[in-house]
mmCIF file of C-alpha atoms in Angstrom:
data_model
loop_
_atom_site.group_PDB
_atom_site.id
_atom_site.type_symbol
_atom_site.label_atom_id
_atom_site.label_comp_id
_atom_site.label_asym_id
_atom_site.label_seq_id
_atom_site.Cartn_x
_atom_site.Cartn_y
_atom_site.Cartn_z
ATOM 1 C CA MET A 10 24.185 45.635 267.093
ATOM 2 C CA SER A 11 26.200 48.100 269.211
ATOM 3 C CA ASN A 12 27.560 47.340 272.676
ATOM 4 C CA ILE A 13 24.971 49.689 274.184
ATOM 5 C CA ASP A 14 22.123 47.868 272.445
ATOM 6 C CA GLN A 15 23.494 44.500 273.568
ATOM 7 C CA THR A 16 23.733 45.733 277.163
ATOM 8 C CA ILE A 17 20.164 47.059 277.090
ATOM 9 C CA GLN A 18 18.888 43.805 275.600
ATOM 10 C CA ALA A 19 20.737 41.727 278.217
ATOM 11 C CA ARG A 20 19.378 43.858 281.083
ATOM 12 C CA THR A 21 15.850 43.666 279.672
ATOM 13 C CA THR A 22 16.083 39.885 279.391
ATOM 14 C CA TYR A 23 17.457 39.674 282.935
ATOM 15 C CA CYS A 24 14.655 41.845 284.326
ATOM 16 C CA GLU A 25 11.995 39.843 282.503
ATOM 17 C CA SER A 26 13.476 36.600 283.819
ATOM 18 C CA ALA A 27 13.776 38.015 287.337
ATOM 19 C CA GLU A 28 10.023 38.633 287.394
ATOM 20 C CA PHE A 29 9.519 34.875 287.071
ATOM 21 C CA GLY A 30 12.125 33.883 289.651
ATOM 22 C CA GLY A 31 15.146 33.708 287.377
ATOM 23 C CA THR A 32 16.047 32.297 283.986
ATOM 24 C CA GLU A 33 15.663 28.625 284.917
ATOM 25 C CA GLU A 34 12.305 29.193 286.581
ATOM 26 C CA ARG A 35 11.113 31.134 283.547
ATOM 27 C CA LYS A 36 12.092 28.239 281.258
ATOM 28 C CA LYS A 37 10.137 25.811 283.440
ATOM 29 C CA LEU A 38 7.057 28.039 283.342
ATOM 30 C CA GLU A 39 7.324 28.446 279.566
ATOM 31 C CA LYS A 40 7.657 24.692 279.089
ATOM 32 C CA LYS A 41 4.633 24.070 281.304
ATOM 33 C CA LEU A 42 2.581 26.649 279.413
ATOM 34 C CA LEU A 43 3.530 25.261 276.003
ATOM 35 C CA MET A 44 2.679 21.728 277.123
ATOM 36 C CA LYS A 45 -0.787 22.970 278.070
ATOM 37 C CA ILE A 46 -1.205 24.541 274.636
ATOM 38 C CA ASP A 47 -0.114 21.349 272.835
ATOM 39 C CA LEU A 48 -2.359 19.124 274.942
ATOM 40 C CA ARG A 49 -5.461 21.276 274.673
ATOM 41 C CA MET A 50 -5.112 21.944 270.962
ATOM 42 C CA SER A 51 -4.617 18.218 270.288
ATOM 43 C CA ILE A 52 -7.744 17.353 272.290
ATOM 44 C CA LEU A 53 -9.738 19.985 270.412
ATOM 45 C CA TYR A 54 -8.488 18.598 267.101
ATOM 46 C CA ILE A 55 -9.595 15.113 268.161
ATOM 47 C CA LEU A 56 -13.097 16.454 268.847
ATOM 48 C CA ASN A 57 -13.054 18.392 265.577
ATOM 49 C CA TYR A 58 -12.154 15.274 263.617
ATOM 50 C CA ILE A 59 -14.721 13.120 265.419
ATOM 51 C CA ASP A 60 -17.489 15.573 264.531
ATOM 52 C CA ARG A 61 -16.457 15.483 260.896
ATOM 53 C CA ASN A 62 -16.059 11.739 260.507
ATOM 54 C CA ASN A 63 -18.183 9.859 263.038
ATOM 55 C CA ALA A 64 -20.649 8.642 260.394
ATOM 56 C CA GLY A 65 -18.381 5.687 259.559
ATOM 57 C CA ALA A 66 -18.598 4.235 263.065
ATOM 58 C CA ALA A 67 -22.323 5.035 263.292
ATOM 59 C CA ARG A 68 -22.924 3.050 260.107
ATOM 60 C CA LEU A 69 -22.153 -0.181 261.945
ATOM 61 C CA LYS A 70 -24.932 0.534 264.453
ATOM 62 C CA GLY A 71 -27.749 1.144 261.985
ATOM 63 C CA PHE A 72 -27.113 4.717 260.816
ATOM 64 C CA GLU A 73 -28.425 4.000 257.309
ATOM 65 C CA GLU A 74 -31.468 2.105 258.553
ATOM 66 C CA ASP A 75 -32.439 4.787 261.079
ATOM 67 C CA LEU A 76 -32.364 7.536 258.446
ATOM 68 C CA LYS A 77 -33.820 5.241 255.768
ATOM 69 C CA LEU A 78 -30.935 5.963 253.402
ATOM 70 C CA GLN A 79 -30.968 4.451 249.932
ATOM 71 C CA GLY A 80 -28.454 4.085 247.113
ATOM 72 C CA GLN A 81 -25.639 6.645 247.299
ATOM 73 C CA GLU A 82 -27.272 8.794 249.984
ATOM 74 C CA PHE A 83 -24.798 7.669 252.674
ATOM 75 C CA ALA A 84 -21.871 8.622 250.416
ATOM 76 C CA THR A 85 -23.547 11.974 249.745
ATOM 77 C CA LEU A 86 -23.840 12.667 253.470
ATOM 78 C CA LEU A 87 -20.107 12.041 253.816
ATOM 79 C CA SER A 88 -19.099 14.228 250.894
ATOM 80 C CA ILE A 89 -21.504 17.113 251.605
ATOM 81 C CA LEU A 90 -19.512 18.021 254.708
ATOM 82 C CA TYR A 91 -16.414 18.644 252.597
ATOM 83 C CA VAL A 92 -18.414 20.679 250.098
ATOM 84 C CA GLY A 93 -18.775 23.172 252.942
ATOM 85 C CA TYR A 94 -15.342 22.529 254.452
ATOM 86 C CA ILE A 95 -13.214 23.115 251.354
ATOM 87 C CA PRO A 96 -14.313 26.599 250.182
ATOM 88 C CA MET A 97 -14.094 27.987 253.726
ATOM 89 C CA GLN A 98 -10.430 27.058 254.329
ATOM 90 C CA VAL A 99 -8.805 30.056 252.650
ATOM 91 C CA PRO A 100 -11.374 32.761 253.609
ATOM 92 C CA SER A 101 -11.261 31.550 257.200
ATOM 93 C CA ASN A 102 -7.483 31.919 257.321
ATOM 94 C CA MET A 103 -7.658 35.403 255.787
ATOM 95 C CA LEU A 104 -10.317 36.445 258.302
ATOM 96 C CA LEU A 105 -8.249 35.139 261.205
ATOM 97 C CA ASN A 106 -5.169 37.016 259.973
ATOM 98 C CA LYS A 107 -7.253 40.178 259.885
ATOM 99 C CA ILE A 108 -8.810 39.677 263.318
ATOM 100 C CA GLY A 109 -5.584 38.417 264.892
ATOM 101 C CA LYS A 110 -7.348 36.943 267.931
ATOM 102 C CA PRO A 111 -7.477 33.132 267.838
ATOM 103 C CA SER A 112 -8.538 33.217 271.507
ATOM 104 C CA ILE A 113 -11.893 34.581 270.306
ATOM 105 C CA TYR A 114 -12.099 33.136 266.813
ATOM 106 C CA LEU A 115 -11.567 29.473 267.735
ATOM 107 C CA PRO A 116 -13.946 29.247 270.737
ATOM 108 C CA VAL A 117 -16.740 30.941 268.783
ATOM 109 C CA GLY A 118 -16.247 28.484 265.928
ATOM 110 C CA MET A 119 -16.238 25.560 268.375
ATOM 111 C CA ALA A 120 -19.484 26.728 269.986
ATOM 112 C CA ILE A 121 -21.174 27.005 266.592
ATOM 113 C CA TRP A 122 -20.032 23.606 265.303
ATOM 114 C CA GLY A 123 -21.008 22.003 268.626
ATOM 115 C CA THR A 124 -24.513 23.406 268.258
ATOM 116 C CA ILE A 125 -24.755 22.155 264.677
ATOM 117 C CA SER A 126 -23.538 18.698 265.759
ATOM 118 C CA ILE A 127 -26.323 18.509 268.348
ATOM 119 C CA LEU A 128 -28.911 19.576 265.792
ATOM 120 C CA THR A 129 -27.572 16.984 263.343
ATOM 121 C CA GLY A 130 -28.199 14.297 265.954
ATOM 122 C CA ILE A 131 -31.941 14.967 266.055
ATOM 123 C CA THR A 132 -32.510 14.573 262.314
ATOM 124 C CA HIS A 133 -34.677 11.702 261.090
ATOM 125 C CA ASN A 134 -34.119 11.619 257.339
ATOM 126 C CA PHE A 135 -31.649 12.218 254.538
ATOM 127 C CA VAL A 136 -32.683 15.833 253.922
ATOM 128 C CA GLY A 137 -32.222 16.763 257.578
ATOM 129 C CA ALA A 138 -28.784 15.122 257.712
ATOM 130 C CA LEU A 139 -27.643 17.351 254.847
ATOM 131 C CA THR A 140 -27.079 19.987 257.528
ATOM 132 C CA ARG A 141 -23.610 18.399 257.730
ATOM 133 C CA PHE A 142 -22.779 20.925 255.015
ATOM 134 C CA PHE A 143 -22.908 23.710 257.624
ATOM 135 C CA LEU A 144 -20.895 21.579 260.039
ATOM 136 C CA GLY A 145 -18.049 21.415 257.527
ATOM 137 C CA PHE A 146 -18.415 25.118 256.754
ATOM 138 C CA VAL A 147 -17.797 26.060 260.398
ATOM 139 C CA GLU A 148 -15.208 23.399 261.249
ATOM 140 C CA ALA A 149 -12.966 24.628 258.436
ATOM 141 C CA ALA A 150 -11.916 27.441 260.763
ATOM 142 C CA PHE A 151 -10.196 25.217 263.306
ATOM 143 C CA TYR A 152 -7.110 23.808 261.574
ATOM 144 C CA PRO A 153 -5.903 27.121 260.070
ATOM 145 C CA GLY A 154 -6.658 28.785 263.393
ATOM 146 C CA ALA A 155 -4.710 26.163 265.321
ATOM 147 C CA LEU A 156 -1.661 26.602 263.068
ATOM 148 C CA PHE A 157 -1.943 30.379 263.438
ATOM 149 C CA LEU A 158 -1.984 30.045 267.230
ATOM 150 C CA LEU A 159 1.011 27.701 267.315
ATOM 151 C CA SER A 160 2.986 29.978 265.002
ATOM 152 C CA LYS A 161 2.663 32.747 267.607
ATOM 153 C CA TRP A 162 4.148 30.623 270.374
ATOM 154 C CA TYR A 163 6.909 28.617 268.684
ATOM 155 C CA LYS A 164 10.012 29.497 266.730
ATOM 156 C CA LYS A 165 10.502 28.290 263.179
ATOM 157 C CA ASP A 166 12.762 25.421 264.225
ATOM 158 C CA GLU A 167 10.151 24.275 266.770
ATOM 159 C CA ILE A 168 6.921 24.592 264.803
ATOM 160 C CA GLY A 169 7.380 21.349 262.842
ATOM 161 C CA LEU A 170 7.420 19.082 265.889
ATOM 162 C CA HIS A 171 4.546 20.786 267.669
ATOM 163 C CA THR A 172 2.345 20.962 264.594
ATOM 164 C CA ALA A 173 3.005 17.246 264.180
ATOM 165 C CA MET A 174 1.790 16.773 267.744
ATOM 166 C CA LEU A 175 -1.355 18.695 266.827
ATOM 167 C CA THR A 176 -1.879 16.520 263.769
ATOM 168 C CA CYS A 177 -1.639 13.460 265.994
ATOM 169 C CA GLY A 178 -5.014 14.566 267.334
ATOM 170 C CA SER A 179 -6.725 13.610 264.093
ATOM 171 C CA ILE A 180 -4.649 10.432 263.777
ATOM 172 C CA ILE A 181 -5.534 9.309 267.297
ATOM 173 C CA SER A 182 -9.200 10.009 266.632
ATOM 174 C CA ASN A 183 -8.894 7.633 263.677
ATOM 175 C CA GLY A 184 -7.716 4.964 266.072
ATOM 176 C CA PHE A 185 -10.387 5.354 268.720
ATOM 177 C CA VAL A 186 -13.344 6.289 266.550
ATOM 178 C CA ALA A 187 -12.474 3.922 263.707
ATOM 179 C CA LEU A 188 -12.220 6.393 260.863
ATOM 180 C CA SER A 189 -10.338 5.880 257.628
ATOM 181 C CA PHE A 190 -10.815 5.625 253.898
ATOM 182 C CA ASN A 191 -13.154 8.577 254.306
ATOM 183 C CA ALA A 192 -15.157 6.743 257.007
ATOM 184 C CA TYR A 193 -15.178 3.369 255.210
ATOM 185 C CA PHE A 194 -12.515 1.542 257.227
ATOM 186 C CA PRO A 195 -15.141 0.233 259.698
ATOM 187 C CA THR A 196 -17.191 -1.066 256.766
ATOM 188 C CA LEU A 197 -14.174 -2.890 255.316
ATOM 189 C CA THR A 198 -13.141 -4.359 258.659
ATOM 190 C CA ALA A 199 -16.706 -5.548 259.257
ATOM 191 C CA THR A 200 -16.342 -7.919 256.299
ATOM 192 C CA LEU A 201 -14.041 -10.059 258.495
ATOM 193 C CA GLY A 202 -17.121 -11.245 260.357
ATOM 194 C CA TYR A 203 -16.442 -9.865 263.852
ATOM 195 C CA SER A 204 -18.901 -8.024 266.092
ATOM 196 C CA GLU A 205 -19.269 -4.231 265.913
ATOM 197 C CA THR A 206 -17.126 -3.693 269.025
ATOM 198 C CA ILE A 207 -14.282 -5.940 267.829
ATOM 199 C CA THR A 208 -14.511 -4.344 264.387
ATOM 200 C CA LEU A 209 -13.963 -0.861 265.817
ATOM 201 C CA TRP A 210 -11.052 -2.049 267.972
ATOM 202 C CA LEU A 211 -9.392 -3.648 264.941
ATOM 203 C CA CYS A 212 -9.333 -0.215 263.290
ATOM 204 C CA ALA A 213 -7.205 1.317 266.056
ATOM 205 C CA PRO A 214 -3.671 -0.234 265.774
ATOM 206 C CA PRO A 215 -2.672 1.287 262.394
ATOM 207 C CA TRP A 216 -3.397 4.800 263.640
ATOM 208 C CA VAL A 217 -1.533 4.381 266.924
ATOM 209 C CA LEU A 218 1.575 3.447 264.919
ATOM 210 C CA THR A 219 0.931 6.315 262.498
ATOM 211 C CA ALA A 220 0.836 8.814 265.369
ATOM 212 C CA ARG A 221 4.174 7.478 266.618
ATOM 213 C CA SER A 222 5.635 7.843 263.133
ATOM 214 C CA VAL A 223 4.543 11.473 262.868
ATOM 215 C CA ILE A 224 6.351 12.341 266.098
ATOM 216 C CA CYS A 225 9.483 10.209 265.618
ATOM 217 C CA ARG A 226 10.316 10.542 261.935
ATOM 218 C CA ASP A 227 13.003 12.946 260.752
ATOM 219 C CA ARG A 228 12.346 16.585 261.522
ATOM 220 C CA TRP A 229 12.837 17.760 257.935
ATOM 221 C CA VAL A 230 9.961 15.564 256.762
ATOM 222 C CA ARG A 231 7.594 17.270 259.199
ATOM 223 C CA ASP A 232 8.900 20.703 258.288
ATOM 224 C CA CYS A 233 8.128 20.130 254.595
ATOM 225 C CA ASP A 234 4.431 20.227 255.425
ATOM 226 C CA PHE A 235 4.359 22.748 258.243
ATOM 227 C CA ASP A 236 6.943 25.334 257.216
ATOM 228 C CA ALA A 237 4.380 27.621 255.589
ATOM 229 C CA SER A 238 2.502 28.060 258.856
ATOM 230 C CA VAL A 239 5.182 30.458 260.097
ATOM 231 C CA GLY A 240 5.708 32.309 256.833
ATOM 232 C CA SER A 241 4.115 35.451 255.453
ATOM 233 C CA GLU A 242 0.367 35.951 255.250
ATOM 234 C CA GLN A 243 0.468 35.181 251.512
ATOM 235 C CA THR A 244 2.426 31.978 252.132
ATOM 236 C CA SER A 245 -0.009 30.952 254.837
ATOM 237 C CA ASP A 246 -2.970 31.552 252.522
ATOM 238 C CA LEU A 247 -1.274 29.447 249.851
ATOM 239 C CA ASP A 248 -0.738 26.657 252.363
ATOM 240 C CA ARG A 249 -4.441 26.730 253.245
ATOM 241 C CA PHE A 250 -5.331 26.641 249.551
ATOM 242 C CA ILE A 251 -3.198 23.521 249.079
ATOM 243 C CA ASN A 252 -4.786 21.925 252.138
ATOM 244 C CA ALA A 253 -8.276 22.768 250.860
ATOM 245 C CA PHE A 254 -7.467 21.401 247.403
ATOM 246 C CA SER A 255 -6.247 18.151 248.935
ATOM 247 C CA GLN A 256 -9.626 17.690 250.623
ATOM 248 C CA LEU A 257 -11.310 17.267 247.236
ATOM 249 C CA GLY A 258 -10.383 13.610 247.491
ATOM 250 C CA ASN A 259 -12.807 13.278 250.395
ATOM 251 C CA VAL A 260 -15.672 14.455 248.196
ATOM 252 C CA VAL A 261 -14.928 11.953 245.434
ATOM 253 C CA GLY A 262 -13.699 9.198 247.744
ATOM 254 C CA SER A 263 -17.091 8.870 249.392
ATOM 255 C CA TYR A 264 -18.437 7.229 246.251
ATOM 256 C CA ILE A 265 -15.716 4.687 245.469
ATOM 257 C CA TRP A 266 -16.451 2.353 248.403
ATOM 258 C CA ASP A 267 -19.859 1.251 247.201
ATOM 259 C CA LYS A 268 -21.230 -1.601 249.331
ATOM 260 C CA PHE A 269 -22.209 -3.422 246.139
ATOM 261 C CA TRP A 270 -18.494 -3.703 245.304
ATOM 262 C CA GLY A 271 -17.839 -5.590 248.544
ATOM 263 C CA PRO A 272 -16.693 -7.637 250.260
ATOM 264 C CA LEU A 273 -13.420 -7.593 248.297
ATOM 265 C CA TYR A 274 -13.742 -3.986 247.058
ATOM 266 C CA ALA A 275 -11.318 -4.764 244.236
ATOM 267 C CA ARG A 276 -12.499 -1.771 242.190
ATOM 268 C CA SER A 277 -12.153 0.542 245.173
ATOM 269 C CA TYR A 278 -8.608 -0.591 245.907
ATOM 270 C CA GLY A 279 -7.785 -0.325 242.208
ATOM 271 C CA ILE A 280 -8.896 3.305 242.165
ATOM 272 C CA CYS A 281 -6.821 4.052 245.288
ATOM 273 C CA ILE A 282 -3.726 2.406 243.785
ATOM 274 C CA ALA A 283 -4.199 4.312 240.531
ATOM 275 C CA THR A 284 -4.528 7.681 242.278
ATOM 276 C CA SER A 285 -1.462 6.908 244.406
ATOM 277 C CA GLY A 286 0.447 6.147 241.211
ATOM 278 C CA VAL A 287 -0.629 9.472 239.721
ATOM 279 C CA ALA A 288 0.506 11.244 242.905
ATOM 280 C CA ILE A 289 3.947 9.599 242.669
ATOM 281 C CA ILE A 290 4.285 10.660 239.033
ATOM 282 C CA VAL A 291 3.329 14.253 239.878
ATOM 283 C CA VAL A 292 5.879 14.389 242.723
ATOM 284 C CA LEU A 293 8.643 13.028 240.482
ATOM 285 C CA PHE A 294 7.743 15.530 237.773
ATOM 286 C CA PHE A 295 7.805 18.370 240.314
ATOM 287 C CA ARG A 296 11.229 17.288 241.548
ATOM 288 C CA TRP A 297 12.518 17.143 237.966
ATOM 289 C CA HIS A 298 11.137 20.634 237.343
ATOM 290 C CA LEU A 299 12.854 22.096 240.432
ATOM 291 C CA ALA A 300 16.141 20.388 239.528
ATOM 292 C CA ARG A 301 15.910 21.915 236.043
ATOM 293 C CA LEU A 302 15.363 25.378 237.547
ATOM 294 C CA ASN A 303 18.398 24.889 239.815
ATOM 295 C CA ARG A 304 20.576 23.972 236.817
ATOM 296 C CA LYS A 305 19.271 26.987 234.927
ATOM 297 C CA MET A 306 20.187 29.335 237.795
ATOM 298 C CA GLU A 307 23.665 27.816 238.003
ATOM 299 C CA GLN A 308 24.197 28.321 234.275
ATOM 300 C CA GLU A 309 23.012 31.930 234.440
ATOM 301 C CA GLN A 310 25.341 32.595 237.366
ATOM 302 C CA GLU A 311 28.323 31.082 235.524
ATOM 303 C CA GLN A 312 27.588 33.079 232.369
ATOM 304 C CA SER A 313 27.085 36.413 234.112
ATOM 305 C CA GLY A 314 29.893 35.997 236.632
ATOM 306 C CA ASP A 315 28.071 38.526 238.771
ATOM 307 C CA GLU A 316 28.582 37.884 242.463
ATOM 308 C CA LYS A 317 26.817 41.068 243.598
ATOM 309 C CA ASP A 318 23.426 39.399 243.843
ATOM 310 C CA VAL A 319 24.349 37.271 246.833
ATOM 311 C CA GLY A 320 20.775 36.230 247.608
ATOM 312 C CA ARG A 321 20.146 35.105 244.049
ATOM 313 C CA SER A 322 23.485 33.324 243.647
ATOM 314 C CA GLY A 323 22.994 31.420 246.906
ATOM 315 C CA PHE A 324 19.376 30.458 246.323
ATOM 316 C CA ARG A 325 18.491 26.931 245.221
ATOM 317 C CA TYR A 326 15.305 24.907 245.511
ATOM 318 C CA VAL A 327 15.600 22.172 248.129
ATOM 319 C CA LEU A 328 15.140 18.722 246.577
#
């Protein structure tokens, strides 16, 4: 950048800051504005998560009896929401990138899912409650939209922390609405013999500590998950695809906590342990694969001795 360009940029920055009462005053206003964004988006995410997962808490107060559910119908009502939620993740993100106006896209989606939630509350049978499919279909727009909005306000080195704060919305909702194990945590805790109120309160502590962990743990751990939110449109779409694929566990998981397997739920825990083991194996294999690619690039660089391709010679996968 030339001296003239630097001077112009400095004067422009000074003029912009002067409009807000100086540089320090501008920083205070920016901080106040960003705090409002974080707070409001987190609250909206709490409401979004409650709408998706409140069936678990309702089960303790006669949800199945009121709708006359039998067999696996309760599990089906849980999973049907994600049948609508999953396929809409990627198209929703692509549509938002095309529109480019989260200020319109998100409120419209919220109004629609709020209406569907109200209509779901007046159902009286299993067939009527299957409208949760449309609830998931509409709510899929929020999380990609929230990440898109944050990526427009924060720099790359800031997005990890603030997306973690957004994610705390869903974690906190777990604590206060007693949601876990795909809405089966209240059912498991109820086997301890306490009242419904005590049961729901016993579900809260793990999620309060989890929220603290998300905020306080090392920054690079948060960035591993949220880095794609500030990348290219293709990278963002890929990130949404991965997020949608991960939700498949919610569809299957609804059926592994069968009440006939209680109160110990040994089979259910066995399935969870087995899937966690598979996940660990996949991660280790992926790390081995990336390490092998790094060694291959180093060997090719040593053999060619070509230092012209600076980007290629300096690139390595982060392990």
